[in-house]
Coordinates of C-alpha atoms and ligand atoms in Angstrom, one line a residue:
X387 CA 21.7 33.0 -61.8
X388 CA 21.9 30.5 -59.0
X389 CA 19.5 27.8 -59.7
X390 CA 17.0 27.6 -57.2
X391 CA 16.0 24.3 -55.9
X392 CA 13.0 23.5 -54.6
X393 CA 12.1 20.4 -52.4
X394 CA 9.0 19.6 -50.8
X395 CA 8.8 18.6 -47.4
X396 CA 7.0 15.6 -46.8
X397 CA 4.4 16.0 -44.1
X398 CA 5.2 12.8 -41.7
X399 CA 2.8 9.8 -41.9
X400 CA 0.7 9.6 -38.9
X401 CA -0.4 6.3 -37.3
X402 CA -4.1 5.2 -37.7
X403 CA -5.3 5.2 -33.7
X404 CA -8.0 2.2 -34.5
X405 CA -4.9 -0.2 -36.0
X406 CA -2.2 1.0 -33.6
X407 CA -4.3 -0.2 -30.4
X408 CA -6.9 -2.4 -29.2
X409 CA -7.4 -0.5 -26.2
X410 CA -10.2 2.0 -26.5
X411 CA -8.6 4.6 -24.1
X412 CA -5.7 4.0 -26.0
X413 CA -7.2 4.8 -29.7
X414 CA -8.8 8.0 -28.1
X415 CA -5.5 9.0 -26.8
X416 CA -3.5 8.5 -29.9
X417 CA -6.1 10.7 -31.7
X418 CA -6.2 13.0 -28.9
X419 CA -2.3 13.7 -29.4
X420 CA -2.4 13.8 -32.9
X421 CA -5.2 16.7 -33.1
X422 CA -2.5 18.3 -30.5
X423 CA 0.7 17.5 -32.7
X424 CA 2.0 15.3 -30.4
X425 CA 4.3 12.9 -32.1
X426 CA 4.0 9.6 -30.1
X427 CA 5.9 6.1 -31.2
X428 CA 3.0 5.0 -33.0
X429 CA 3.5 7.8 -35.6
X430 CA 7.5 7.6 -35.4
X431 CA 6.8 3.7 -36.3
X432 CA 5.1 4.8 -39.6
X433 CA 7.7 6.6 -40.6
X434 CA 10.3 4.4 -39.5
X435 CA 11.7 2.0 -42.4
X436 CA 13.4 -1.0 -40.0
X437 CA 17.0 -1.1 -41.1
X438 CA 17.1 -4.5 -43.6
X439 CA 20.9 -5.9 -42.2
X440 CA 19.1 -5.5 -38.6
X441 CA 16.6 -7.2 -39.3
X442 CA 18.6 -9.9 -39.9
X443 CA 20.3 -9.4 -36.7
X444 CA 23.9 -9.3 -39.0
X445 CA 25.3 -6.5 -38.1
X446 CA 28.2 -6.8 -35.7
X447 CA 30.0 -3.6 -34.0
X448 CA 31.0 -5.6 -31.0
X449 CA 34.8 -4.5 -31.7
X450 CA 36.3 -1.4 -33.3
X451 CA 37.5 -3.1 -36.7
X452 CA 33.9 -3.0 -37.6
X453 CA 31.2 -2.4 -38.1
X454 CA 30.8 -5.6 -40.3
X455 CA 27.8 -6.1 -42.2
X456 CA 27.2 -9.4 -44.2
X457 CA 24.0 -9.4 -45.4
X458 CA 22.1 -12.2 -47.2
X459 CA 22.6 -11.9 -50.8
X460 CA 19.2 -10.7 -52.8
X461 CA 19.1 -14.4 -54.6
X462 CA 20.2 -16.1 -51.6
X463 CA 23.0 -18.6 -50.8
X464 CA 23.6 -21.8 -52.7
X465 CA 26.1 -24.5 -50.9
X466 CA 28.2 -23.3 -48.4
X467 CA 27.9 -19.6 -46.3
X468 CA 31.2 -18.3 -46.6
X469 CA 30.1 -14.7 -45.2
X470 CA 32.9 -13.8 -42.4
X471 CA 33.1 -10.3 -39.8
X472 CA 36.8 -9.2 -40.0
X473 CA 37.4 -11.4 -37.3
X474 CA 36.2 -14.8 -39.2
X475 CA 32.6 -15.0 -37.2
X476 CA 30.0 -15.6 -39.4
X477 CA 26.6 -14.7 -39.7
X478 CA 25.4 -17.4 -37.5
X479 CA 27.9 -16.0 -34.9
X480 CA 27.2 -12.4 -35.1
X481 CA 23.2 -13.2 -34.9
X482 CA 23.9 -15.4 -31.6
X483 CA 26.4 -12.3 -30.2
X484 CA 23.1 -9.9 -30.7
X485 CA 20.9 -12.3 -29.5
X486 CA 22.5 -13.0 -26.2
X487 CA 23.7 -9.2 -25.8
X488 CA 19.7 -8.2 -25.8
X489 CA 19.4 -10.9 -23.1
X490 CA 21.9 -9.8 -20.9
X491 CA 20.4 -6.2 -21.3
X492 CA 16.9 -7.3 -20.1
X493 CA 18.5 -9.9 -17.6
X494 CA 20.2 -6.8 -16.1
X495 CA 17.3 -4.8 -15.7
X496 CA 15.0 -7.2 -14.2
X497 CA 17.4 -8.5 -11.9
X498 CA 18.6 -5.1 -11.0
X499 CA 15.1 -4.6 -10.1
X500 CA 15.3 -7.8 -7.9
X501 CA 18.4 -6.9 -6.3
X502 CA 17.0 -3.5 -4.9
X503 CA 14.0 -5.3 -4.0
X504 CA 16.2 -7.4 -1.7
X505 CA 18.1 -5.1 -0.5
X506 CA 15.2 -3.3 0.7
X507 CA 13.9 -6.6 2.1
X508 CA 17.3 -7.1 3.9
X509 CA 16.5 -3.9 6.1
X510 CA 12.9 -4.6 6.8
X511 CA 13.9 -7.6 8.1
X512 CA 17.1 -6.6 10.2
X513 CA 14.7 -3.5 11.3
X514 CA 16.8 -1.1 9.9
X515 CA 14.0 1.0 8.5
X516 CA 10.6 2.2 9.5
X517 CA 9.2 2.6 5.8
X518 CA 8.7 -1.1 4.9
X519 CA 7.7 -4.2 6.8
X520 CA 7.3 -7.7 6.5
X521 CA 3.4 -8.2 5.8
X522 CA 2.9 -11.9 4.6
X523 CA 4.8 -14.3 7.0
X524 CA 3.2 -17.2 5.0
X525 CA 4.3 -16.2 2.1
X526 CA 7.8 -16.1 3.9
X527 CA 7.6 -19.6 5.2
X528 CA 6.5 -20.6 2.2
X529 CA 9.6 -20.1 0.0
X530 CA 12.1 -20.4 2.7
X531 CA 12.8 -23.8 1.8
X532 CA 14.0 -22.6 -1.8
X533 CA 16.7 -20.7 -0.4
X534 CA 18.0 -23.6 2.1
X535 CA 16.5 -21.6 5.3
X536 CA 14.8 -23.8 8.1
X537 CA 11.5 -23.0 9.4
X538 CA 11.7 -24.8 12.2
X539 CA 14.6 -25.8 15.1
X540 CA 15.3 -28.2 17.6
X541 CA 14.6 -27.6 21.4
X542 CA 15.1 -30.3 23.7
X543 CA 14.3 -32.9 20.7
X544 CA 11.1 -31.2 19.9
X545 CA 10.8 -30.1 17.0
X546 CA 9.9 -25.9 17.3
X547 CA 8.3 -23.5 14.9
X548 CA 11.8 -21.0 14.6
X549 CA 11.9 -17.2 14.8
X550 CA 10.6 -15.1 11.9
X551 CA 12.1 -12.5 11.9
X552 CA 15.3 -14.5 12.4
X553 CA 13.7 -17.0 9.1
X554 CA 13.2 -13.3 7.7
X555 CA 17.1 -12.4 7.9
X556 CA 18.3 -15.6 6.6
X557 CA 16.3 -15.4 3.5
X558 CA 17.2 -11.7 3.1
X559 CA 20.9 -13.1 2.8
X560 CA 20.8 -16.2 1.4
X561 CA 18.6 -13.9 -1.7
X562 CA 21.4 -11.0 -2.1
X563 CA 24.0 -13.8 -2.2
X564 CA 22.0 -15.1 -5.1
X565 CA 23.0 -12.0 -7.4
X566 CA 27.1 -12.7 -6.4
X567 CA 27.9 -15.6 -4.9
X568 CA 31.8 -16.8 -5.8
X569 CA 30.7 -20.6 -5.6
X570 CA 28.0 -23.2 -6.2
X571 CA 24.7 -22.8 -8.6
X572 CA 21.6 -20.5 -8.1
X573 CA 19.6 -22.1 -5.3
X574 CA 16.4 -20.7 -6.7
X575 CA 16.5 -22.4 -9.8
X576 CA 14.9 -25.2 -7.7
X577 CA 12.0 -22.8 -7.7
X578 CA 10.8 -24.1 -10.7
X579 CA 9.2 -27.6 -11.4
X580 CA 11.6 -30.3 -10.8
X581 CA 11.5 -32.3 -14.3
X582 CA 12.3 -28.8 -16.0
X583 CA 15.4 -28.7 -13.4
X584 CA 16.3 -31.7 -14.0
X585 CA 16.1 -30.8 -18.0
X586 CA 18.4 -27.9 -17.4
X587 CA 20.7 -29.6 -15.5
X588 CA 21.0 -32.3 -17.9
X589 CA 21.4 -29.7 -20.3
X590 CA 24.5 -28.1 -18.6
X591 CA 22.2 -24.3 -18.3
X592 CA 22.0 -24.3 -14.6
X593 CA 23.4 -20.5 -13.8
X594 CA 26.3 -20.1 -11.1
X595 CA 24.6 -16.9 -10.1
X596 CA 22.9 -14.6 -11.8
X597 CA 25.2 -11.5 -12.3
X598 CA 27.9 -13.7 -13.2
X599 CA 25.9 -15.2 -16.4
X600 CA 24.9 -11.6 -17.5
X601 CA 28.8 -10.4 -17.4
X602 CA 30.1 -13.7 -19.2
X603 CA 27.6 -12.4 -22.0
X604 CA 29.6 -9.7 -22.6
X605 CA 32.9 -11.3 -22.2
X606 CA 32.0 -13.9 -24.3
X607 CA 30.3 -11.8 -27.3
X608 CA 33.8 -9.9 -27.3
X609 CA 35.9 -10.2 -30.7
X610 CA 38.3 -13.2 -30.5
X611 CA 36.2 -14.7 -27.6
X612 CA 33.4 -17.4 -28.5
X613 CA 32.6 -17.7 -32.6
X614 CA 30.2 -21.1 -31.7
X615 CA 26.9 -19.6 -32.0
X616 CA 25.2 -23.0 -30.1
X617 CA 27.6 -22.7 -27.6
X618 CA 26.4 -18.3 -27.2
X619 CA 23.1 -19.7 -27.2
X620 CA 23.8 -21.7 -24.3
X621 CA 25.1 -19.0 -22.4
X622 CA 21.8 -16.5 -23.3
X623 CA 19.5 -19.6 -21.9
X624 CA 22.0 -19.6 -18.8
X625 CA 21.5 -15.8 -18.1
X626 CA 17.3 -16.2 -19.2
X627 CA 17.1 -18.9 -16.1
X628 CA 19.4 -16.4 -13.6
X629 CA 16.9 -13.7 -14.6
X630 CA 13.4 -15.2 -14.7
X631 CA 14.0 -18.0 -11.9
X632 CA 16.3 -16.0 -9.9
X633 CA 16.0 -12.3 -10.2
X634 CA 12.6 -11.9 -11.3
X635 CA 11.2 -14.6 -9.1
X636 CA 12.8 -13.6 -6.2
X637 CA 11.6 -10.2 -6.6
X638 CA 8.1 -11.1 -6.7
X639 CA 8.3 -13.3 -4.1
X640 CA 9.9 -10.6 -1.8
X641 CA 7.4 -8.4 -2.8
X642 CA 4.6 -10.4 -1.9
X643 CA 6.4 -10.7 1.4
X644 CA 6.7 -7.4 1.7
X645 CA 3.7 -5.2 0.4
X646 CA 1.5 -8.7 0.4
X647 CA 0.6 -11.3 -1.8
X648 CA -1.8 -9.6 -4.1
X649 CA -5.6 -11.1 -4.7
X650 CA -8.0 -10.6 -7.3
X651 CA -10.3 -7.7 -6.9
X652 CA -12.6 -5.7 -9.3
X653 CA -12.0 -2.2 -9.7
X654 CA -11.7 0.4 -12.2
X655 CA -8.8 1.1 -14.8
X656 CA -7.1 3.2 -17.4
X657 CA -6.9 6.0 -18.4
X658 CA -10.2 7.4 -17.9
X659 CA -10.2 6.5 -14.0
X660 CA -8.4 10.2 -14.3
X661 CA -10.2 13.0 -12.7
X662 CA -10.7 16.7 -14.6
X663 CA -10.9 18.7 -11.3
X664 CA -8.4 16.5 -9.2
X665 CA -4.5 16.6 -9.3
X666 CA -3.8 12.7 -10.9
X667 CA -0.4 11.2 -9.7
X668 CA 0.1 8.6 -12.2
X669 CA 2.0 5.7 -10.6
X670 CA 2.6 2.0 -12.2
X671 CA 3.2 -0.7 -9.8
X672 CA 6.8 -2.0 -12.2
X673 CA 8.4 -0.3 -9.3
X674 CA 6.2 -0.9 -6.0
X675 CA 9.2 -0.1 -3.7
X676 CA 8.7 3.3 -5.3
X677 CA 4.9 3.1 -5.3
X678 CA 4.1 2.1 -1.7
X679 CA 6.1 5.0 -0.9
X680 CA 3.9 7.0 -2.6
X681 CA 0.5 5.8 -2.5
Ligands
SF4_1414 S1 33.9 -8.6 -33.5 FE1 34.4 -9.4 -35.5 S2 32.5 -9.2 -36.7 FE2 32.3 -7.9 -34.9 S3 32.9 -5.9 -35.5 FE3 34.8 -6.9 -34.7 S4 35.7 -7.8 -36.4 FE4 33.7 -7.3 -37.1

């Protein structure tokens, strides 16, 4: 007789909403979805056991001879750590390649941002489109001077306040060459204070541009390509300034330009600004060239 085997399903582990959140709204909404059977991530965390050679961030699958795995050994290592990848990187090699590969990922998606941002600034300012205008001229002026753009000319040796929508047209360009250009260093890195400039340039972490830093990420985390994990690390901080002093910052500078510079004002939040017999359009401002369309 065939033997019968019985196994008993665990029910999943659900989150506790009180631990999982600070937020108020939050802890009602976690119990809310529960009572519904609604998985959300806080349940799927308790479930989830976090993979221990991850962890470690010493796992490397960067080239098809791998995966390899060199995980720390349960005693730990005495003297010298001879752990290799196929390829002779070691531990310290493969945890830099991670590293710097999540930072080209987020530097790519918060630039990207930035880069639509600009280009949507390039047509408000060349009046190409009827949807967007320029709102904060001072805001303009203001950070001109980052970007090289003169806010003033010459006129018969007097020195005159200069066009804006022409300062407007200049900045749009001189920003979208930020993401690309073939020569020289990111102009907006001088953005930021000058003794941290001068740090970074000391340091040899100014970034070229700041697409270029993300894709030399990727060439250099390649098998066969850089194995000196300082040196990766170099790189990442490279691609971290392109990102949060160029793409990032010129985004929100663009878009304080274009939708404003945004002030402090009370009003009322979360999720229970929701109304039972209206139709809610939830909109998050991560994305305010999509939002001001919309709102
Ligand atoms: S790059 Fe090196 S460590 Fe990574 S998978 Fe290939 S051989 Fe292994």
């Amino acid at each position: 007789m065939a033997e019968e085997t019985k196994r008993k399903v665990k029910a999943p582990k659900l989150a506790d909403p009180i631990a999982s959140s600070i937020d108020v709204a939050s802890q009602e909404m976690i119990a809310r979805a529960q009572k519904l059977g609604v998985e959300t991530i806080f349940d799927r965390a308790m479930n989830m056991k976090p993979c221990a050679i991850g962890v470690q961030g010493i796992c490397c699958k960067n080239c098809s001879m791998g995966p390899c795995r060199l995980p720390l050994p349960k005693g730990g290592i005495e003297g010298e750590d001879t752990r290799k990848g196929l390829c002779g990187a070691t531990a310290n090699t493969i945890a830099a390649r991670n590293f710097v590969r999540m930072i080209a990922g987020g530097a790519a998606a918060h630039s990207d941002h930035g880069r639509s941002v600009a280009e949507v600034f390039l047509s408000a300012a060349k009046k190409l489109t009827n949807d967007y205008h320029i709102k904060d001229y001072d805001r303009l002026l203001g950070v001109a001077p980052y970007l090289g753009v003169a806010t003033t000319v010459e006129v018969d040796g007097e020195e005159m306040d200069r066009d804006l929508d022409e300062i407007a047209v200049e900045f749009a360009e001189k920003a979208m060459a930020e993401w690309g250009k073939p020569e020289g260093e990111l102009l907006y890195a001088k953005r930021a204070p000058a003794p941290l400039y001068e740090k970074w340039k000391k340091a040899g972490v100014i970034p070229r541009n700041i697409d270029r830093e993300i894709v030399e990420i990727m060439h250099r985390t390649h098998m066969g390509v850089d194995q000196d994990y300082k040196n990766l690390m170099k790189q990442g901080t490279r691609a971290a300034i392109g990102d949060g002093w160029g793409g990032s910052m010129l985004a929100t500078d663009m878009q304080d330009i274009l939708f404003g510079t945004p002030y402090p004002l009370q009003a009322e939040s979360n999720i229970g600004v929701m109304k039972e017999d209206h139709v809610n359009v939830v909109i998050h401002g991560h994305e305010p060239v999509l939002s001001e369309m919309i709102v």
